[in-house]
Amino acid sequence: MPDSTEHFGTTSVGKSVRRREDQRLLRGQGRYVADLAVPDALEAAFLRSPHAHARIVAIDTAAARAMPGVVAIFTGADQRADHVGSLPCGWVVRDRHGKPNAEPPHYPLAVDKARHVGEPLAVVIAGTKAQARDAAEAIAVEYAVLDAAGELGTALDPGAPRVWDDVPGNLCCDWEIGDAGAVDAAFASAAHRVRLELVNNRLVPAPMEPRAAVAAHDTAMGTTTLWTTSQNPHTVRGTLCGLLDIPETDLRVISPDVGGGFGTKIFLYPEETTLTWAARRIGRTIRWVSDRTEAFLTDVQGRDHRTVAELALDSEGHFTGLRVVTLANVGAYLTGGATAIPTYYYAPLLPGVYRTPAIWCNVKLTFTNTVSVDAYRGAGRPEASYVLERLVDEAAKLTGIDRVELRRRNFIQAGQFPYATPLGLEYDSGDHEATLRIAMEATDIGGFPARREEARRRGRLRGLGISTYVEIAGGTPSKVVGQLGGRGGRSESAQVRVHPSGAVTVFSGAHSHGQGHETTFAQIVADRLGVPFECVRVVQGDTDQVPFGRGTAASRSLVVGGSAIVAAMEKVIAKGRRIAAHRLEAALEDIAFEPGLFRVSGTDRTITFAQVARAAYTPHDYPIEEIEPGLDETAFYDPKNWTFPGGCHICELEVDPETGEVFLEKIVAVDDLGAIINPLIVHGQIHGGLAQGAGQALLEGCRFDEAGQMLTASFQDYALPRASDLPSYTVLTHGTPCEHNPLKAKGCAEVGSVGLPPAIVNALLDALAGLGVRDIAMPATPLAVWQAIRAARSNTADA
């Protein structure tokens, strides 16, 4: 891999240091919530609705309460009587007339109606899991079953069943961005116009570790501890305290090792809320661990867009206008980012890597009787990339301009950064021509015709697809988030504690669910302070130890959390210079710091970092009234802008036309991630994102019927990619530094899921073009491909 890293210091940054956390995980010594040994813990089971839409007429718990081992049973009525609040959405977006989106209440246990299959109605707490489940099955519920709005495509139709009585037409918000008049003018004068109807298929995140929670209440102290599988412990604590009307000092949230999240573990869910409330109510410890069926039915899902997109071009093939209208499913209830993901995380990325002067996008956020839809790896950016890159390939076919040349003709050029898009973003850096060129060289595009011919002789159809993309990652200023309707800030905290020995503990508000924070953050500290990597410890995921945090999502950990660590280290160094000046009997302005050493400038007089740390805790000979003992600093970092990773992904694949089976032969990903702290970890994250991108393109599709029943509620019906489905990747980087954070880094975790799906579908259509197949929806399963081939052959025969 080309070394595009700008070294932040001298020793550790930029090196492929093995993840230190892997040792315990590979040995089965991980600290997962379900494995916690909690004495005398009770077990919880939830009674869930079998109907997508039904009025709850009555709930009879008498028989269940009399069953062996049952300690308590609670319903939504019990929670409402105790004034438990509604789970909030984290964003309020406004429609084209300035009206805020509809935000119906979301109570942890349903009160009046069940609005999706799997919604919890009651919780049973018993001595064992089996006893709790048996009792839950014994609860008698009288339902008045109602018609459901189970499909996005019909939920806005006149006369469709209403998910919420007071939300007409199931329209949560009719949102728009851009200049519709300028776009109309561009289309009126266009030499070429391209139109596509596209589906971004609904996905189940399916992390390795299902959700789990343990809530323990200390009756003597009046405090509660919640262990939970969360990407965002501090937000969980703050939200829970608001719902239960308790001070944050009375609730500790601990999120230990988390086995994957992909966005679905950002949010506070009904189950964790109910467990915390119930533990305080009965004064006992309660455990709940989701099974995989519950996860399918209740975990927040991703994507689920239906889009009509149009691109206007002039006679030279320059893009002049883009018009996009999208239906976005939000499910029955709004979760943390449900309104932001299909609006502010989607539409502003529609310019992509291109100079399109006029863009307008309309998004209709739509309620359905299904589980909530929110952030899933990439969260809005894969949807935008797919729309745009499918349009560009279609435009190439229409105009006869080579697809590579068409992209190059419209690229934002390297000398044009910073570049203000027509939808309000300012890209600070990038080099799209370079990533395209490197990807084409690594793919050996010149040799593709020979490979295609060789495949034809074997009875296979070979295709090549390209996707050039940009995405947003990290974070934007809290002030801007507030202006857009976000209810929380986006700053991140870090505390850097230097111990008397010179060893360092870092307390980070970011939280790992597989990203390798314990390694990467330690590299940054070792590099900047000049302490041994082995002497840096990272603490995360505990609201009683970490001052504050916004957790991990949207590829923000390094960009925002790492920058907070840098800010805290600068405070440590500043104080260390004062101590060093006293010990070296020099003026403060003459003290310079280099990793591991303070020096009197222009001399050989020095004092080591470890010696300064010792002196900080033994202030025998410096003025305490001027220099406070200790070397322990906290800092917050609020980002100045998003970071903008980008790149080029190229896919080569083959199709068996008799069976429809697709074989991924080659995937090349060249990504611009700015400065790279640990190439090994970056490669691992890109590989994971590419696997999920391939899953969306070819395998994964979550489906509901018209009645709101999930048709893909197990791994027998929902296909995740296996190792055998994936080729050997070629992963390269070509970095342009981010211009506004101290690490010069860009987010990396989601680029695979953003760039790859359109490359795969474009490659598939390239392979099938000779058969007359013009379009295919994701997931392009063997059946879907076979049917598309059959339909094309039938159309040819009829003609």
PDB file of N, CA and C in Angstrom, residues 293-334:
ATOM      1  N   THR A 293     -34.156 -13.789  16.622  1.00  0.00           N
ATOM      2  CA  THR A 293     -35.473 -13.433  16.092  1.00  0.00           C
ATOM      3  C   THR A 293     -35.909 -12.072  16.607  1.00  0.00           C
ATOM      4  N   GLU A 294     -35.720 -11.835  17.913  1.00  0.00           N
ATOM      5  CA  GLU A 294     -36.038 -10.513  18.453  1.00  0.00           C
ATOM      6  C   GLU A 294     -35.231  -9.424  17.748  1.00  0.00           C
ATOM      7  N   ALA A 295     -33.968  -9.716  17.452  1.00  0.00           N
ATOM      8  CA  ALA A 295     -33.126  -8.731  16.777  1.00  0.00           C
ATOM      9  C   ALA A 295     -33.686  -8.377  15.405  1.00  0.00           C
ATOM     10  N   PHE A 296     -34.102  -9.379  14.651  1.00  0.00           N
ATOM     11  CA  PHE A 296     -34.698  -9.115  13.343  1.00  0.00           C
ATOM     12  C   PHE A 296     -35.946  -8.244  13.471  1.00  0.00           C
ATOM     13  N   LEU A 297     -36.733  -8.486  14.495  1.00  0.00           N
ATOM     14  CA  LEU A 297     -38.021  -7.808  14.619  1.00  0.00           C
ATOM     15  C   LEU A 297     -37.934  -6.436  15.276  1.00  0.00           C
ATOM     16  N   THR A 298     -36.853  -6.167  16.031  1.00  0.00           N
ATOM     17  CA  THR A 298     -36.856  -4.948  16.846  1.00  0.00           C
ATOM     18  C   THR A 298     -35.656  -4.040  16.644  1.00  0.00           C
ATOM     19  N   ASP A 299     -34.519  -4.555  16.190  1.00  0.00           N
ATOM     20  CA  ASP A 299     -33.354  -3.690  16.003  1.00  0.00           C
ATOM     21  C   ASP A 299     -33.617  -2.716  14.849  1.00  0.00           C
ATOM     22  N   VAL A 300     -33.152  -1.501  15.010  1.00  0.00           N
ATOM     23  CA  VAL A 300     -33.288  -0.503  13.957  1.00  0.00           C
ATOM     24  C   VAL A 300     -32.626  -0.998  12.672  1.00  0.00           C
ATOM     25  N   GLN A 301     -33.306  -0.817  11.554  1.00  0.00           N
ATOM     26  CA  GLN A 301     -32.811  -1.278  10.262  1.00  0.00           C
ATOM     27  C   GLN A 301     -32.362  -0.099   9.404  1.00  0.00           C
ATOM     28  N   GLY A 302     -31.885  -0.392   8.194  1.00  0.00           N
ATOM     29  CA  GLY A 302     -31.275   0.653   7.396  1.00  0.00           C
ATOM     30  C   GLY A 302     -31.800   0.731   5.975  1.00  0.00           C
ATOM     31  N   ARG A 303     -31.480   1.888   5.320  1.00  0.00           N
ATOM     32  CA  ARG A 303     -31.810   2.180   3.925  1.00  0.00           C
ATOM     33  C   ARG A 303     -33.329   2.305   3.709  1.00  0.00           C
ATOM     34  N   ASP A 304     -33.890   1.509   2.791  1.00  0.00           N
ATOM     35  CA  ASP A 304     -35.315   1.504   2.448  1.00  0.00           C
ATOM     36  C   ASP A 304     -35.761   2.826   1.821  1.00  0.00           C
ATOM     37  N   HIS A 305     -35.191   3.115   0.652  1.00  0.00           N
ATOM     38  CA  HIS A 305     -35.574   4.275  -0.143  1.00  0.00           C
ATOM     39  C   HIS A 305     -36.149   3.822  -1.480  1.00  0.00           C
ATOM     40  N   ARG A 306     -37.088   4.594  -1.986  1.00  0.00           N
ATOM     41  CA  ARG A 306     -37.536   4.491  -3.371  1.00  0.00           C
ATOM     42  C   ARG A 306     -37.353   5.855  -4.009  1.00  0.00           C
ATOM     43  N   THR A 307     -36.633   5.888  -5.122  1.00  0.00           N
ATOM     44  CA  THR A 307     -36.172   7.163  -5.670  1.00  0.00           C
ATOM     45  C   THR A 307     -36.426   7.242  -7.165  1.00  0.00           C
ATOM     46  N   VAL A 308     -36.861   8.420  -7.605  1.00  0.00           N
ATOM     47  CA  VAL A 308     -36.861   8.780  -9.022  1.00  0.00           C
ATOM     48  C   VAL A 308     -35.801   9.861  -9.185  1.00  0.00           C
ATOM     49  N   ALA A 309     -34.794   9.586 -10.028  1.00  0.00           N
ATOM     50  CA  ALA A 309     -33.672  10.504 -10.185  1.00  0.00           C
ATOM     51  C   ALA A 309     -33.485  10.846 -11.654  1.00  0.00           C
ATOM     52  N   GLU A 310     -33.174  12.121 -11.909  1.00  0.00           N
ATOM     53  CA  GLU A 310     -32.993  12.598 -13.276  1.00  0.00           C
ATOM     54  C   GLU A 310     -31.734  13.456 -13.350  1.00  0.00           C
ATOM     55  N   LEU A 311     -30.983  13.279 -14.420  1.00  0.00           N
ATOM     56  CA  LEU A 311     -29.759  14.035 -14.639  1.00  0.00           C
ATOM     57  C   LEU A 311     -29.833  14.724 -15.996  1.00  0.00           C
ATOM     58  N   ALA A 312     -29.509  16.008 -16.020  1.00  0.00           N
ATOM     59  CA  ALA A 312     -29.471  16.784 -17.256  1.00  0.00           C
ATOM     60  C   ALA A 312     -28.024  17.041 -17.655  1.00  0.00           C
ATOM     61  N   LEU A 313     -27.741  16.941 -18.970  1.00  0.00           N
ATOM     62  CA  LEU A 313     -26.402  17.159 -19.492  1.00  0.00           C
ATOM     63  C   LEU A 313     -26.463  18.074 -20.709  1.00  0.00           C
ATOM     64  N   ASP A 314     -25.376  18.814 -20.937  1.00  0.00           N
ATOM     65  CA  ASP A 314     -25.310  19.611 -22.151  1.00  0.00           C
ATOM     66  C   ASP A 314     -24.747  18.770 -23.290  1.00  0.00           C
ATOM     67  N   SER A 315     -24.569  19.359 -24.438  1.00  0.00           N
ATOM     68  CA  SER A 315     -24.151  18.603 -25.622  1.00  0.00           C
ATOM     69  C   SER A 315     -22.741  18.056 -25.492  1.00  0.00           C
ATOM     70  N   GLU A 316     -21.936  18.626 -24.581  1.00  0.00           N
ATOM     71  CA  GLU A 316     -20.572  18.151 -24.364  1.00  0.00           C
ATOM     72  C   GLU A 316     -20.478  17.128 -23.242  1.00  0.00           C
ATOM     73  N   GLY A 317     -21.605  16.779 -22.672  1.00  0.00           N
ATOM     74  CA  GLY A 317     -21.598  15.797 -21.589  1.00  0.00           C
ATOM     75  C   GLY A 317     -21.344  16.371 -20.217  1.00  0.00           C
ATOM     76  N   HIS A 318     -21.430  17.676 -20.058  1.00  0.00           N
ATOM     77  CA  HIS A 318     -21.274  18.281 -18.735  1.00  0.00           C
ATOM     78  C   HIS A 318     -22.612  18.224 -17.990  1.00  0.00           C
ATOM     79  N   PHE A 319     -22.557  17.865 -16.724  1.00  0.00           N
ATOM     80  CA  PHE A 319     -23.770  17.805 -15.904  1.00  0.00           C
ATOM     81  C   PHE A 319     -24.260  19.232 -15.660  1.00  0.00           C
ATOM     82  N   THR A 320     -25.552  19.456 -15.888  1.00  0.00           N
ATOM     83  CA  THR A 320     -26.122  20.794 -15.667  1.00  0.00           C
ATOM     84  C   THR A 320     -27.207  20.826 -14.606  1.00  0.00           C
ATOM     85  N   GLY A 321     -27.839  19.696 -14.345  1.00  0.00           N
ATOM     86  CA  GLY A 321     -28.907  19.684 -13.345  1.00  0.00           C
ATOM     87  C   GLY A 321     -29.181  18.284 -12.844  1.00  0.00           C
ATOM     88  N   LEU A 322     -29.572  18.191 -11.584  1.00  0.00           N
ATOM     89  CA  LEU A 322     -29.901  16.909 -10.962  1.00  0.00           C
ATOM     90  C   LEU A 322     -31.173  17.091 -10.161  1.00  0.00           C
ATOM     91  N   ARG A 323     -32.152  16.219 -10.426  1.00  0.00           N
ATOM     92  CA  ARG A 323     -33.434  16.267  -9.711  1.00  0.00           C
ATOM     93  C   ARG A 323     -33.676  14.892  -9.092  1.00  0.00           C
ATOM     94  N   VAL A 324     -33.935  14.856  -7.772  1.00  0.00           N
ATOM     95  CA  VAL A 324     -34.106  13.600  -7.056  1.00  0.00           C
ATOM     96  C   VAL A 324     -35.335  13.700  -6.157  1.00  0.00           C
ATOM     97  N   VAL A 325     -36.226  12.720  -6.270  1.00  0.00           N
ATOM     98  CA  VAL A 325     -37.401  12.630  -5.390  1.00  0.00           C
ATOM     99  C   VAL A 325     -37.365  11.261  -4.730  1.00  0.00           C
ATOM    100  N   THR A 326     -37.366  11.238  -3.411  1.00  0.00           N
ATOM    101  CA  THR A 326     -37.174   9.998  -2.657  1.00  0.00           C
ATOM    102  C   THR A 326     -38.272   9.802  -1.630  1.00  0.00           C
ATOM    103  N   LEU A 327     -38.801   8.590  -1.576  1.00  0.00           N
ATOM    104  CA  LEU A 327     -39.623   8.142  -0.448  1.00  0.00           C
ATOM    105  C   LEU A 327     -38.698   7.420   0.509  1.00  0.00           C
ATOM    106  N   ALA A 328     -38.678   7.853   1.763  1.00  0.00           N
ATOM    107  CA  ALA A 328     -37.790   7.262   2.764  1.00  0.00           C
ATOM    108  C   ALA A 328     -38.618   6.707   3.909  1.00  0.00           C
ATOM    109  N   ASN A 329     -38.475   5.430   4.171  1.00  0.00           N
ATOM    110  CA  ASN A 329     -39.223   4.767   5.230  1.00  0.00           C
ATOM    111  C   ASN A 329     -38.582   5.075   6.579  1.00  0.00           C
ATOM    112  N   VAL A 330     -39.379   5.514   7.541  1.00  0.00           N
ATOM    113  CA  VAL A 330     -38.880   5.702   8.902  1.00  0.00           C
ATOM    114  C   VAL A 330     -39.468   4.684   9.865  1.00  0.00           C
ATOM    115  N   GLY A 331     -40.297   3.759   9.362  1.00  0.00           N
ATOM    116  CA  GLY A 331     -40.921   2.786  10.237  1.00  0.00           C
ATOM    117  C   GLY A 331     -42.069   3.383  11.023  1.00  0.00           C
ATOM    118  N   ALA A 332     -42.426   2.726  12.112  1.00  0.00           N
ATOM    119  CA  ALA A 332     -43.563   3.181  12.905  1.00  0.00           C
ATOM    120  C   ALA A 332     -43.194   4.250  13.918  1.00  0.00           C
ATOM    121  N   TYR A 333     -41.931   4.245  14.371  1.00  0.00           N
ATOM    122  CA  TYR A 333     -41.489   5.171  15.415  1.00  0.00           C
ATOM    123  C   TYR A 333     -40.191   5.838  14.993  1.00  0.00           C
ATOM    124  N   LEU A 334     -40.023   7.091  15.395  1.00  0.00           N
ATOM    125  CA  LEU A 334     -38.796   7.808  15.111  1.00  0.00           C
ATOM    126  C   LEU A 334     -37.762   7.493  16.177  1.00  0.00           C
TER     127      LEU A 334
END
